[in-house]
Coordinates of C-alpha atoms in Angstrom, one line a residue:
M19 CA 3.5 9.9 7.2
C20 CA 0.8 8.2 5.1
G21 CA -0.6 5.1 3.6
I22 CA -0.3 4.5 -0.2
T23 CA -1.9 2.0 -2.6
G24 CA -2.4 1.5 -6.3
W25 CA -3.2 -0.6 -9.2
V26 CA -1.7 -0.8 -12.7
S27 CA -3.5 -2.8 -15.4
F28 CA -2.2 -2.2 -18.9
D29 CA -5.1 -4.1 -20.5
R30 CA -7.9 -2.1 -19.0
D31 CA -9.2 1.4 -18.1
L32 CA -9.2 1.6 -14.3
R33 CA -11.3 4.7 -14.2
S34 CA -14.3 2.3 -13.9
E35 CA -12.8 0.6 -10.8
S36 CA -13.4 3.4 -8.3
V37 CA -15.2 1.1 -5.8
T38 CA -12.2 -1.3 -5.6
L39 CA -9.7 1.6 -5.5
D40 CA -11.7 3.2 -2.6
A41 CA -11.7 -0.1 -0.8
M42 CA -7.9 -0.5 -1.1
T43 CA -7.4 3.1 0.0
E44 CA -9.7 2.9 3.0
T45 CA -7.6 0.0 4.5
M46 CA -5.0 2.6 5.0
S47 CA -7.2 5.0 7.0
C48 CA -5.4 4.4 10.2
R49 CA -2.1 5.4 8.6
G50 CA -3.6 8.6 7.3
P51 CA -6.5 9.9 9.4
D52 CA -6.2 13.5 8.2
D53 CA -7.1 13.3 4.5
R54 CA -7.7 11.0 1.5
G55 CA -7.3 11.2 -2.2
T56 CA -7.5 9.0 -5.3
W57 CA -6.5 9.5 -8.9
A58 CA -7.2 7.3 -11.9
E59 CA -6.4 7.6 -15.6
G60 CA -6.3 4.9 -18.1
P61 CA -4.3 1.9 -16.9
V62 CA -3.4 3.3 -13.4
A63 CA -5.3 4.0 -10.2
L64 CA -3.7 5.5 -7.1
G65 CA -4.9 6.0 -3.6
H66 CA -3.5 7.9 -0.6
R67 CA -4.4 8.4 3.1
R68 CA -2.5 11.3 4.7
L69 CA -1.2 11.9 8.2
A70 CA -0.2 15.6 7.9
I71 CA 3.2 16.4 9.4
I72 CA 4.8 19.1 7.2
D73 CA 2.9 21.9 5.4
L74 CA -0.5 20.8 6.7
P75 CA -2.6 22.5 4.0
G76 CA -0.2 22.0 1.1
G77 CA 0.8 18.4 1.0
R78 CA -2.3 16.7 -0.4
Q79 CA -1.9 13.6 -2.5
P80 CA -1.9 12.1 -5.0
M81 CA 0.3 15.0 -6.2
S82 CA 0.8 15.5 -9.9
V83 CA 2.6 17.6 -12.5
R84 CA 1.4 17.9 -16.1
T85 CA 4.1 17.9 -18.7
P86 CA 3.8 18.1 -22.6
E87 CA 4.7 14.4 -22.7
G88 CA 2.2 13.2 -20.0
T89 CA 1.3 13.5 -16.4
V90 CA 3.6 12.4 -13.6
V91 CA 1.8 11.5 -10.3
L92 CA 3.2 10.6 -6.9
V93 CA 1.8 8.8 -3.9
Y94 CA 4.4 9.1 -1.1
S95 CA 4.7 7.8 2.5
G96 CA 7.5 8.9 4.9
E97 CA 9.8 11.8 5.5
T98 CA 12.7 13.2 3.5
Y99 CA 15.0 14.9 6.0
N100 CA 17.2 16.7 3.5
F101 CA 14.2 18.1 1.5
T102 CA 15.3 21.7 2.2
E103 CA 18.7 21.2 0.5
L104 CA 17.1 19.4 -2.4
R105 CA 14.5 22.1 -2.8
R106 CA 17.3 24.7 -3.1
E107 CA 19.2 22.6 -5.6
L108 CA 16.1 22.0 -7.7
T109 CA 15.1 25.6 -7.6
D110 CA 18.6 26.5 -8.9
L111 CA 17.9 24.0 -11.7
G112 CA 14.7 25.9 -12.7
H113 CA 12.0 24.0 -10.7
R114 CA 9.2 26.0 -9.2
F115 CA 7.3 25.0 -6.0
T116 CA 3.8 25.9 -4.9
T117 CA 3.9 24.2 -1.4
D118 CA 6.4 23.8 1.5
S119 CA 6.0 20.0 1.6
D120 CA 8.7 17.4 1.2
T121 CA 6.3 15.5 -1.1
E122 CA 6.5 18.2 -3.8
V123 CA 10.3 18.1 -3.5
V124 CA 10.3 14.3 -4.1
L125 CA 8.0 14.7 -7.1
H126 CA 10.2 17.4 -8.7
A127 CA 13.3 15.3 -7.8
Y128 CA 11.8 12.5 -9.9
L129 CA 11.2 14.9 -12.8
E130 CA 14.8 16.0 -12.6
W131 CA 16.6 12.7 -11.9
E132 CA 14.0 10.0 -12.4
E133 CA 15.1 6.7 -10.7
G134 CA 18.4 8.4 -9.6
L135 CA 16.5 10.5 -7.1
A136 CA 16.5 7.6 -4.6
R137 CA 20.3 7.9 -3.9
R138 CA 19.8 11.6 -3.2
L139 CA 17.1 11.2 -0.5
N140 CA 18.0 11.0 3.2
G141 CA 15.0 9.7 5.1
M142 CA 12.4 7.0 5.6
F143 CA 10.2 6.6 2.6
A144 CA 8.1 4.3 0.4
F145 CA 6.6 5.8 -2.7
A146 CA 5.3 5.1 -6.2
V147 CA 5.4 7.4 -9.2
W148 CA 3.2 6.9 -12.3
D149 CA 5.2 8.4 -15.2
G150 CA 2.7 9.1 -17.9
R151 CA 5.5 10.2 -20.2
H152 CA 6.7 6.6 -20.4
N153 CA 3.6 4.7 -19.2
R154 CA 5.5 3.1 -16.3
L155 CA 5.2 2.8 -12.6
V156 CA 8.3 3.4 -10.4
M157 CA 8.3 2.0 -6.8
V158 CA 11.0 3.1 -4.4
R159 CA 11.8 2.1 -0.8
D160 CA 14.2 3.6 1.7
R161 CA 17.6 2.0 2.4
M162 CA 16.9 0.4 5.7
G163 CA 13.3 -0.6 5.2
I164 CA 11.9 1.7 7.7
K165 CA 8.7 2.3 5.8
P166 CA 6.8 -0.8 4.5
F167 CA 6.0 -1.5 0.8
Y168 CA 4.3 -4.5 -0.7
Y169 CA 3.4 -5.4 -4.3
Y170 CA 1.6 -8.2 -6.1
P171 CA 2.4 -8.9 -9.8
T172 CA -0.6 -9.6 -12.0
S173 CA -1.0 -10.9 -15.5
D174 CA -1.1 -7.3 -16.9
G175 CA 0.5 -5.1 -14.2
V176 CA 0.8 -4.9 -10.5
L177 CA -1.1 -4.1 -7.2
F178 CA 0.8 -2.3 -4.4
G179 CA 0.3 -0.9 -0.9
S180 CA 1.9 0.2 2.3
E181 CA 0.6 -2.9 3.9
P182 CA -0.7 -6.3 2.6
K183 CA -4.3 -5.4 3.6
A184 CA -4.4 -2.8 0.9
I185 CA -3.6 -5.4 -1.7
L186 CA -5.9 -8.1 -0.2
A187 CA -8.8 -5.6 -0.6
N188 CA -8.5 -6.2 -4.4
P189 CA -10.3 -9.3 -5.7
L190 CA -7.2 -10.2 -7.8
A191 CA -5.2 -11.0 -4.6
P192 CA -6.7 -13.9 -2.7
A193 CA -5.9 -14.2 1.0
R194 CA -3.9 -17.4 0.6
V195 CA -0.9 -18.6 2.6
R196 CA 1.1 -21.7 1.4
L197 CA 3.5 -23.8 3.4
D198 CA 6.4 -21.6 2.4
G199 CA 4.6 -18.6 3.8
L200 CA 4.0 -20.4 7.1
R201 CA 7.7 -21.2 7.2
E202 CA 8.5 -17.5 6.9
M203 CA 5.9 -16.6 9.5
F204 CA 7.2 -19.1 12.1
A205 CA 10.9 -18.6 11.5
M206 CA 12.4 -15.3 12.5
V207 CA 14.7 -14.9 9.5
K208 CA 13.0 -12.0 7.5
T209 CA 13.8 -13.3 4.1
P210 CA 14.3 -10.3 1.8
G211 CA 11.3 -9.8 -0.5
H212 CA 9.2 -12.5 1.2
A213 CA 5.7 -11.3 2.2
V214 CA 4.2 -14.6 3.6
W215 CA 1.0 -14.0 1.5
D216 CA 0.9 -16.1 -1.6
G217 CA 1.9 -14.2 -4.8
M218 CA 2.8 -11.1 -2.8
R219 CA 6.3 -9.6 -2.5
E220 CA 7.9 -7.1 -0.2
L221 CA 9.8 -4.4 -2.0
E222 CA 13.3 -4.8 -0.6
P223 CA 15.0 -1.9 1.2
G224 CA 17.3 0.1 -1.0
T225 CA 15.5 -1.0 -4.1
V226 CA 13.6 0.4 -7.1
V227 CA 11.1 -1.7 -9.0
T228 CA 9.8 -0.4 -12.4
V229 CA 6.7 -1.8 -14.1
D230 CA 5.8 -1.2 -17.7
R231 CA 4.2 -3.2 -20.6
Q232 CA 7.5 -5.1 -21.1
G233 CA 7.4 -6.4 -17.5
M234 CA 9.0 -5.7 -14.2
R235 CA 12.6 -4.7 -13.5
R236 CA 14.4 -4.5 -10.2
R237 CA 17.5 -2.3 -9.4
V238 CA 19.3 -2.1 -6.1
Y239 CA 20.5 1.5 -5.4
W240 CA 21.9 0.9 -1.9
Q241 CA 23.3 -2.0 0.2
L242 CA 25.6 -2.3 3.2
Q243 CA 29.2 -2.4 1.9
T244 CA 32.4 -3.5 3.6
R245 CA 35.0 -0.7 3.6
P246 CA 38.1 0.0 5.6
H247 CA 37.7 2.1 8.7
T248 CA 40.8 4.3 9.2
D249 CA 39.7 6.6 12.1
D250 CA 41.1 6.2 15.5
R251 CA 39.0 5.8 18.6
A252 CA 38.7 9.5 19.5
T253 CA 37.9 10.4 15.9
T254 CA 35.3 7.7 15.6
I255 CA 33.6 8.8 18.8
A256 CA 33.6 12.4 17.6
T257 CA 32.2 11.4 14.2
V258 CA 29.4 9.4 15.8
R259 CA 28.5 12.4 18.0
S260 CA 28.6 14.8 15.0
L261 CA 26.3 12.5 13.0
L262 CA 23.9 12.1 15.8
D263 CA 23.7 15.9 16.3
D264 CA 22.8 16.4 12.7
I265 CA 20.4 13.4 12.5
V266 CA 18.4 14.5 15.5
R267 CA 18.3 18.1 14.4
R268 CA 16.9 17.0 11.0
Q269 CA 14.4 14.6 12.5
L270 CA 12.9 17.1 15.0
V271 CA 11.5 19.1 12.0
A272 CA 7.7 18.9 12.0
D273 CA 4.7 21.2 12.0
V274 CA 2.9 19.1 14.6
P275 CA 3.6 18.1 18.3
R276 CA 6.5 15.7 18.7
C277 CA 8.0 13.7 21.6
M278 CA 10.5 11.1 22.6
L279 CA 9.9 7.4 23.4
L280 CA 12.0 7.0 26.6
S281 CA 12.9 3.7 28.1
G282 CA 15.8 4.7 30.4
G283 CA 18.2 2.7 28.3
L284 CA 21.3 4.2 26.6
D285 CA 19.7 4.6 23.2
S286 CA 16.5 6.5 24.0
S287 CA 18.2 8.5 26.8
A288 CA 20.9 9.7 24.4
L289 CA 18.3 10.8 21.8
T290 CA 16.2 12.5 24.5
A291 CA 19.1 14.4 25.8
L292 CA 20.2 15.5 22.4
A293 CA 16.6 16.6 21.5
A294 CA 16.3 18.5 24.8
R295 CA 19.5 20.4 24.2
Q296 CA 18.6 21.3 20.6
L297 CA 15.0 22.3 21.4
A298 CA 16.2 24.4 24.3
E299 CA 18.0 26.6 21.8
H300 CA 14.6 27.7 20.6
G301 CA 13.0 28.0 24.0
E302 CA 11.2 24.6 23.7
K303 CA 10.9 21.7 26.1
V304 CA 10.8 18.1 24.8
R305 CA 8.0 15.8 25.8
S306 CA 8.8 12.2 26.8
F307 CA 6.7 9.1 27.4
A308 CA 7.6 5.7 28.9
V309 CA 5.7 2.5 29.4
D310 CA 5.3 0.9 32.9
F311 CA 3.1 -1.7 34.5
V312 CA 1.0 -1.6 37.6
G313 CA 3.2 -2.6 40.6
H314 CA 6.2 -3.4 38.4
A315 CA 8.7 -1.3 40.3
D316 CA 7.7 -2.7 43.7
D317 CA 7.3 -6.3 42.6
F318 CA 10.1 -6.5 40.0
V319 CA 12.2 -9.7 40.0
A320 CA 15.6 -9.5 38.2
D321 CA 16.2 -12.2 35.6
E322 CA 18.9 -13.1 33.1
L323 CA 17.6 -10.5 30.6
R324 CA 16.4 -7.7 32.8
A325 CA 18.5 -6.8 35.8
T326 CA 16.6 -3.7 36.7
P327 CA 13.2 -2.0 36.1
D328 CA 13.2 0.9 33.7
S329 CA 11.3 3.4 35.7
P330 CA 14.1 4.8 37.9
Y331 CA 16.3 5.4 34.9
V332 CA 13.5 7.0 32.9
H333 CA 12.9 9.5 35.7
D334 CA 16.7 10.2 36.0
V335 CA 16.8 11.1 32.3
A336 CA 13.5 13.1 32.4
H337 CA 14.9 15.1 35.4
A338 CA 18.4 15.7 33.9
S339 CA 17.0 16.7 30.5
G340 CA 14.1 18.7 31.9
T341 CA 11.5 16.9 29.8
E342 CA 7.8 17.1 30.2
H343 CA 7.4 13.5 31.1
Q344 CA 4.5 11.1 31.4
D345 CA 4.5 7.4 32.3
I346 CA 1.9 5.3 30.6
V347 CA 1.0 2.6 33.2
L348 CA -0.7 -0.6 32.0
D349 CA -2.3 -3.4 33.8
A350 CA -2.6 -7.1 33.1
Q351 CA -6.2 -6.9 32.0
A352 CA -5.3 -4.3 29.3
L353 CA -2.3 -6.4 28.1
A354 CA -4.5 -9.5 27.7
D355 CA -7.5 -7.8 26.3
L356 CA -8.6 -9.6 23.1
D357 CA -9.7 -6.4 21.3
V358 CA -6.2 -5.0 21.9
R359 CA -4.6 -8.1 20.6
A360 CA -6.8 -8.2 17.6
E361 CA -5.8 -4.6 16.8
T362 CA -2.1 -5.6 16.9
I363 CA -2.8 -8.4 14.5
R364 CA -4.8 -6.2 12.1
A365 CA -1.9 -3.7 12.2
R366 CA 0.6 -6.4 11.2
D367 CA -1.6 -8.5 9.0
L368 CA 0.0 -11.6 10.6
P369 CA -0.1 -13.4 14.0
V370 CA 3.5 -12.5 14.8
G371 CA 5.1 -10.8 17.7
I372 CA 6.5 -11.8 21.1
G373 CA 4.1 -12.2 23.9
D374 CA 2.7 -9.1 25.6
L375 CA 5.3 -6.9 23.9
D376 CA 3.1 -6.0 20.9
S377 CA 0.1 -5.2 23.1
S378 CA 2.1 -3.0 25.5
L379 CA 3.8 -1.1 22.6
Y380 CA 0.4 -0.6 20.9
L381 CA -1.2 0.7 24.1
L382 CA 1.8 3.0 24.7
L383 CA 1.7 4.4 21.2
R384 CA -2.1 4.8 21.3
A385 CA -1.8 6.8 24.5
I386 CA 1.0 9.0 23.1
R387 CA -1.1 9.8 20.1
E388 CA -3.5 11.8 22.3
H389 CA -0.6 14.3 22.8
S390 CA 1.7 14.0 19.9
T391 CA 1.8 13.2 16.2
V392 CA 5.5 12.5 15.8
A393 CA 7.8 10.5 18.2
L394 CA 11.5 9.7 18.0
S395 CA 12.6 6.2 19.0
G396 CA 15.9 4.6 19.9
E397 CA 15.0 1.6 17.8
S398 CA 17.9 -0.1 16.0
A399 CA 20.8 1.2 18.1
D400 CA 21.4 -2.3 19.4
E401 CA 21.8 -3.5 15.8
V402 CA 24.0 -0.6 14.8
F403 CA 26.3 -0.4 17.8
G404 CA 26.2 -4.0 19.1
G405 CA 23.9 -4.1 22.1
Y406 CA 22.4 -7.6 22.3
L407 CA 23.6 -10.5 24.5
Q408 CA 24.3 -12.5 21.4
F409 CA 27.1 -10.1 20.4
F410 CA 29.0 -11.2 23.5
D411 CA 27.8 -14.8 24.0
E412 CA 30.5 -17.3 22.7
E413 CA 27.9 -19.9 21.8
A414 CA 26.0 -17.4 19.7
R415 CA 29.2 -16.1 18.1
R416 CA 30.3 -19.6 17.0
A417 CA 26.9 -20.9 15.9
D418 CA 26.4 -21.4 12.2
T419 CA 22.9 -19.8 12.4
F420 CA 21.3 -16.5 13.0
P421 CA 22.8 -15.3 16.3
W422 CA 19.4 -14.5 17.8
M423 CA 18.3 -18.1 17.3
A424 CA 21.0 -19.2 19.7
Q425 CA 19.5 -16.8 22.3
A426 CA 15.8 -17.6 21.4
Q427 CA 15.3 -20.1 24.2
R428 CA 16.0 -17.3 26.8
F429 CA 12.8 -15.6 25.6
G430 CA 10.8 -18.8 25.5
S431 CA 10.1 -20.8 22.4
D432 CA 6.5 -21.2 21.2
S433 CA 7.2 -23.8 18.6
G434 CA 6.2 -26.6 21.0
V435 CA 2.5 -26.1 20.4
L436 CA 2.7 -26.7 16.6
S437 CA 1.2 -30.0 15.6
P438 CA 3.7 -32.9 14.8
A439 CA 2.4 -33.1 11.2
L440 CA 2.9 -29.4 10.6
T441 CA 6.3 -29.4 12.3
K442 CA 7.4 -32.1 10.0
A443 CA 6.0 -30.4 6.9
L444 CA 7.6 -27.0 7.8
D445 CA 11.0 -28.4 8.5
L446 CA 12.0 -25.1 10.0
K447 CA 15.5 -26.3 10.8
T448 CA 16.3 -26.7 7.1
Y449 CA 14.5 -23.5 6.1
I450 CA 16.5 -21.5 8.7
A451 CA 19.8 -23.2 7.7
D452 CA 19.2 -22.4 4.0
S453 CA 18.3 -18.8 4.8
Y454 CA 21.4 -18.4 6.9
G455 CA 23.6 -19.7 4.2
T456 CA 22.1 -17.2 1.7
A457 CA 22.4 -14.3 4.2
V458 CA 26.1 -14.7 4.9
S459 CA 27.2 -15.6 1.4
D460 CA 27.8 -12.1 0.1
I461 CA 29.2 -10.4 3.1
G462 CA 32.5 -8.7 2.1
R463 CA 35.7 -9.3 4.0
L464 CA 38.6 -6.9 4.3
D465 CA 42.1 -7.9 3.3
G466 CA 43.8 -9.0 6.4
E467 CA 40.7 -9.1 8.5
S468 CA 41.0 -11.6 11.3
D469 CA 38.7 -14.6 11.6
F470 CA 37.2 -13.2 14.8
E471 CA 36.6 -9.7 13.3
Y472 CA 35.0 -11.2 10.2
R473 CA 32.8 -13.4 12.4
M474 CA 31.7 -10.2 14.3
R475 CA 31.2 -8.4 11.0
K476 CA 28.8 -11.1 9.8
I477 CA 26.9 -10.9 13.1
C478 CA 26.6 -7.2 12.7
H479 CA 25.5 -7.5 9.1
L480 CA 22.9 -10.1 9.9
H481 CA 21.4 -7.8 12.5
L482 CA 21.3 -4.8 10.1
T483 CA 19.9 -6.7 7.1
R484 CA 17.6 -9.2 8.8
F485 CA 16.8 -8.7 12.5
V486 CA 16.4 -5.0 12.4
R487 CA 13.8 -5.3 9.7
V488 CA 11.6 -7.3 11.9
L489 CA 11.7 -4.6 14.6
L490 CA 11.3 -1.7 12.2
D491 CA 8.2 -3.4 10.6
R492 CA 6.7 -3.9 14.1
K493 CA 7.4 -0.3 15.2
D494 CA 5.9 1.1 11.9
R495 CA 2.8 -1.0 11.8
L496 CA 1.8 -0.6 15.4
S497 CA 2.5 3.1 15.4
M498 CA 0.7 3.8 12.2
A499 CA -2.3 1.8 13.4
V500 CA -2.9 4.7 15.8
G501 CA -1.8 7.4 13.4
L502 CA 1.5 8.2 15.1
E503 CA 4.6 8.7 13.1
V504 CA 7.7 7.2 14.7
R505 CA 11.1 8.3 13.5
V506 CA 14.3 6.2 14.0
P507 CA 17.4 8.4 14.0
F508 CA 19.8 5.4 14.5
C509 CA 18.7 4.1 11.0
D510 CA 20.2 7.1 9.2
H511 CA 22.2 5.4 6.5
R512 CA 25.3 7.6 7.1
L513 CA 25.5 6.4 10.7
V514 CA 24.8 2.8 9.8
E515 CA 27.5 2.7 7.1
Y516 CA 30.1 4.4 9.3
V517 CA 29.6 2.3 12.5
Y518 CA 29.1 -1.0 10.5
N519 CA 32.7 -0.6 9.2
A520 CA 34.2 0.2 12.6
P521 CA 36.0 -3.0 13.7
W522 CA 34.4 -4.9 16.7
S523 CA 37.5 -4.1 18.8
L524 CA 36.5 -0.5 18.4
K525 CA 32.7 -1.0 18.9
S526 CA 33.4 -2.8 22.2
F527 CA 36.7 -1.1 23.2
D528 CA 35.8 -1.1 26.9
G529 CA 34.4 -4.6 26.9
R530 CA 30.8 -3.4 27.1
E531 CA 27.9 -3.2 24.7
K532 CA 27.5 0.0 22.5
S533 CA 30.8 1.5 23.7
L534 CA 30.9 4.1 20.9
L535 CA 27.4 5.4 21.5
R536 CA 28.0 5.5 25.3
E537 CA 31.2 7.6 25.0
A538 CA 29.8 9.8 22.2
T539 CA 26.9 10.9 24.5
A540 CA 28.6 10.6 27.9
D541 CA 28.3 14.3 28.6
L542 CA 24.6 14.2 28.0
I543 CA 23.2 11.3 30.0
P544 CA 23.0 10.7 33.8
R545 CA 25.7 8.5 35.3
S546 CA 23.1 5.9 36.3
V547 CA 22.2 5.4 32.6
Y548 CA 25.9 5.4 31.6
D549 CA 26.6 2.6 34.0
R550 CA 23.4 0.6 33.3
T551 CA 23.7 -2.7 31.3
K552 CA 21.4 -3.4 28.3
S553 CA 17.8 -4.2 29.3
P554 CA 15.3 -5.3 26.6
Y555 CA 11.9 -3.8 26.1
P556 CA 10.0 -4.5 29.3
S557 CA 7.6 -7.4 29.8
T558 CA 5.0 -7.7 32.5
Q559 CA 5.7 -10.0 35.4
D560 CA 2.1 -9.9 36.7
P561 CA 0.9 -13.5 37.0
K562 CA -2.7 -12.2 36.3
Y563 CA -1.6 -11.8 32.7
A564 CA -0.8 -15.5 32.3
V565 CA -4.1 -16.4 33.9
A566 CA -6.0 -14.2 31.5
I567 CA -4.3 -15.7 28.5
Q568 CA -5.1 -19.2 29.8
E569 CA -8.8 -18.2 30.0
H570 CA -8.7 -17.0 26.4
V571 CA -7.1 -20.3 25.3
R572 CA -9.7 -22.3 27.2
D573 CA -12.4 -20.4 25.2
I574 CA -10.7 -21.5 22.0
L575 CA -10.5 -25.1 23.1
A576 CA -14.3 -24.9 23.7
R577 CA -14.6 -24.5 19.9
P578 CA -13.2 -27.9 18.8
S579 CA -13.7 -27.2 15.1
H580 CA -11.7 -24.0 15.1
P581 CA -9.2 -24.1 12.2
V582 CA -6.4 -23.2 14.6
F583 CA -6.2 -26.9 15.5
D584 CA -5.2 -27.6 11.9
L585 CA -1.9 -25.9 12.9
L586 CA -1.6 -26.7 16.6
D587 CA -1.4 -29.7 18.9
R588 CA -4.7 -29.6 20.8
D589 CA -3.4 -31.8 23.6
R590 CA -0.3 -29.6 24.3
V591 CA -2.5 -26.5 24.1
H592 CA -4.9 -28.1 26.6
Q593 CA -2.2 -28.9 29.0
A594 CA -0.7 -25.4 28.9
A595 CA -4.1 -23.8 29.3
H596 CA -5.0 -25.9 32.5
R597 CA -1.7 -25.6 34.4
D598 CA -1.7 -23.9 37.7
A599 CA -0.5 -20.3 37.2
P600 CA 2.8 -20.8 39.1
Q601 CA 3.7 -23.7 36.7
V602 CA 3.2 -21.6 33.5
T603 CA 6.8 -21.3 32.3
L604 CA 7.9 -18.6 29.9
A605 CA 7.8 -21.2 27.1
S606 CA 4.3 -22.2 28.0
R607 CA 3.2 -18.6 28.1
R608 CA 4.6 -18.0 24.6
G609 CA 2.8 -21.1 23.3
L610 CA -0.5 -19.8 24.8
E611 CA 0.1 -16.4 23.3
R612 CA 0.8 -18.0 19.9
T613 CA -2.5 -19.9 20.2
V614 CA -4.5 -16.8 20.8
N615 CA -2.8 -14.9 18.1
L616 CA -3.3 -17.6 15.5
A617 CA -6.9 -18.0 16.4
L618 CA -7.6 -14.3 16.1
W619 CA -5.7 -14.1 12.8
L620 CA -7.7 -17.0 11.3
D621 CA -11.0 -15.4 12.5
L622 CA -10.1 -11.9 11.2
Y623 CA -8.5 -12.8 7.8
K624 CA -10.0 -16.2 7.1
P625 CA -6.9 -17.1 5.0
E626 CA -6.9 -20.1 2.7
L627 CA -4.1 -22.3 4.1
T628 CA -2.2 -24.8 2.0
L629 CA -0.4 -27.2 4.3
T630 CA 1.2 -29.5 1.8

């Protein structure tokens, strides 16, 4: 796992721009703490920061091959899980390798198949190839959007990077956010290609973008397709299990310590059990880590979202699978710490996120990094198998909007703190409605598919093409901020394609969430986990956390000229900050957290805001 960046300028020689290239590259230092490299020749300059995972001495980048027609250079971030098979195939075709890294396999795959290599890769990846034979840049992103990739078209080329901060380090890309960018920031719709920052684009998942002197061309090599599902229940369950066995086996490959993120839910428990069984074949034990809060188990109060604390189920799985387990226990002070919150905002380049969840995830991942370099996560199983409340809520099912919007109030809305003028200018209702209309317009329908099954297909599609990208970006950016590679087995495109096309009646054959996953792994997980209902990522219930956030907001209110009040309603913020702690509702807390996040972002990035 790594951080990549680059600059193509067809009208200049970028060998004289080493200072700027170094600045762009160094913004990726957290993503790649083990090594750095740059390469410049004529109109192209490439930078790379490396987190060494496979072939520690042999995978240095940028990696190049000289041909009689010109040099081909690669900067690559991610993992290709079928690189061993591809290496054998390429060797049979006459390619010769000097390292054991997957990076060299990807480079030679490009030499053999050029843009066609993307369809052959199984993995999570974002990479760019400078093809000196044709004087063109080829940018490629994985099918599900697991690894981030941004680019910024210029008058004579392009800037690109794993994260916006790499691009913003170049003087050609001002840190500017217009009204449309604020709409995208405040509306949880994840518009494909939208990067919030003015002039910047996100390379869409499953897409190749090519840049040469003639301009920029975009080609989609993969997208979620509607196909008939002909397997019966038993065959479907067996196929899911077979796919998971293969996926986990591939994703456990690493030359560094790896572990499991364990929550005690079905998703992470199934992966942990599979990993434990496979590693036991080689005499190894799996390590597992879970997040918990001081006093959480003793003081836990069930609510509509979380019926039980995670800890008892975590320990059941750890015991059953024989893992070397460690709980990472956090307190309210750590969750509310401004330095921690600032790190999460630097990681994501935006003041997004839900409450204390980003802080707790960041602290968990930071603690894990002291022991492991690679972690496997159950992220995206809810989107693939249908695990969220909105899949079963009739109001959400019938709503002509993103189904998670119908559930948003249960998590507490923070939109109430926006100023009336900004609220009117944003017109988020229209923005969300237009985005929804676009999102569902091209979802294929099977011949004879019932209205209900098609409605559920649309809900599944929206989660797999919009909602999951929000969570994948969050997981990548927070983990790579501490130099930890997180792999997401449930995002393997083979599993996604197969389960997506299973009808909803099969996905929920027993009337519960994630029925296929539960039955496919029933022999692996404790009965307590099998019987447990879906519980979201944990959130602290400690009232001291809300008090600490109120104190931070009162400090901001003491700075009346702070630009955050160009966006927020000062009176509403003041009221929320001075309520007695027992009167701080979830919505009020979310508004306070939004205030702190926005203020920190404005202080850190000093963006130029255009509010008209």
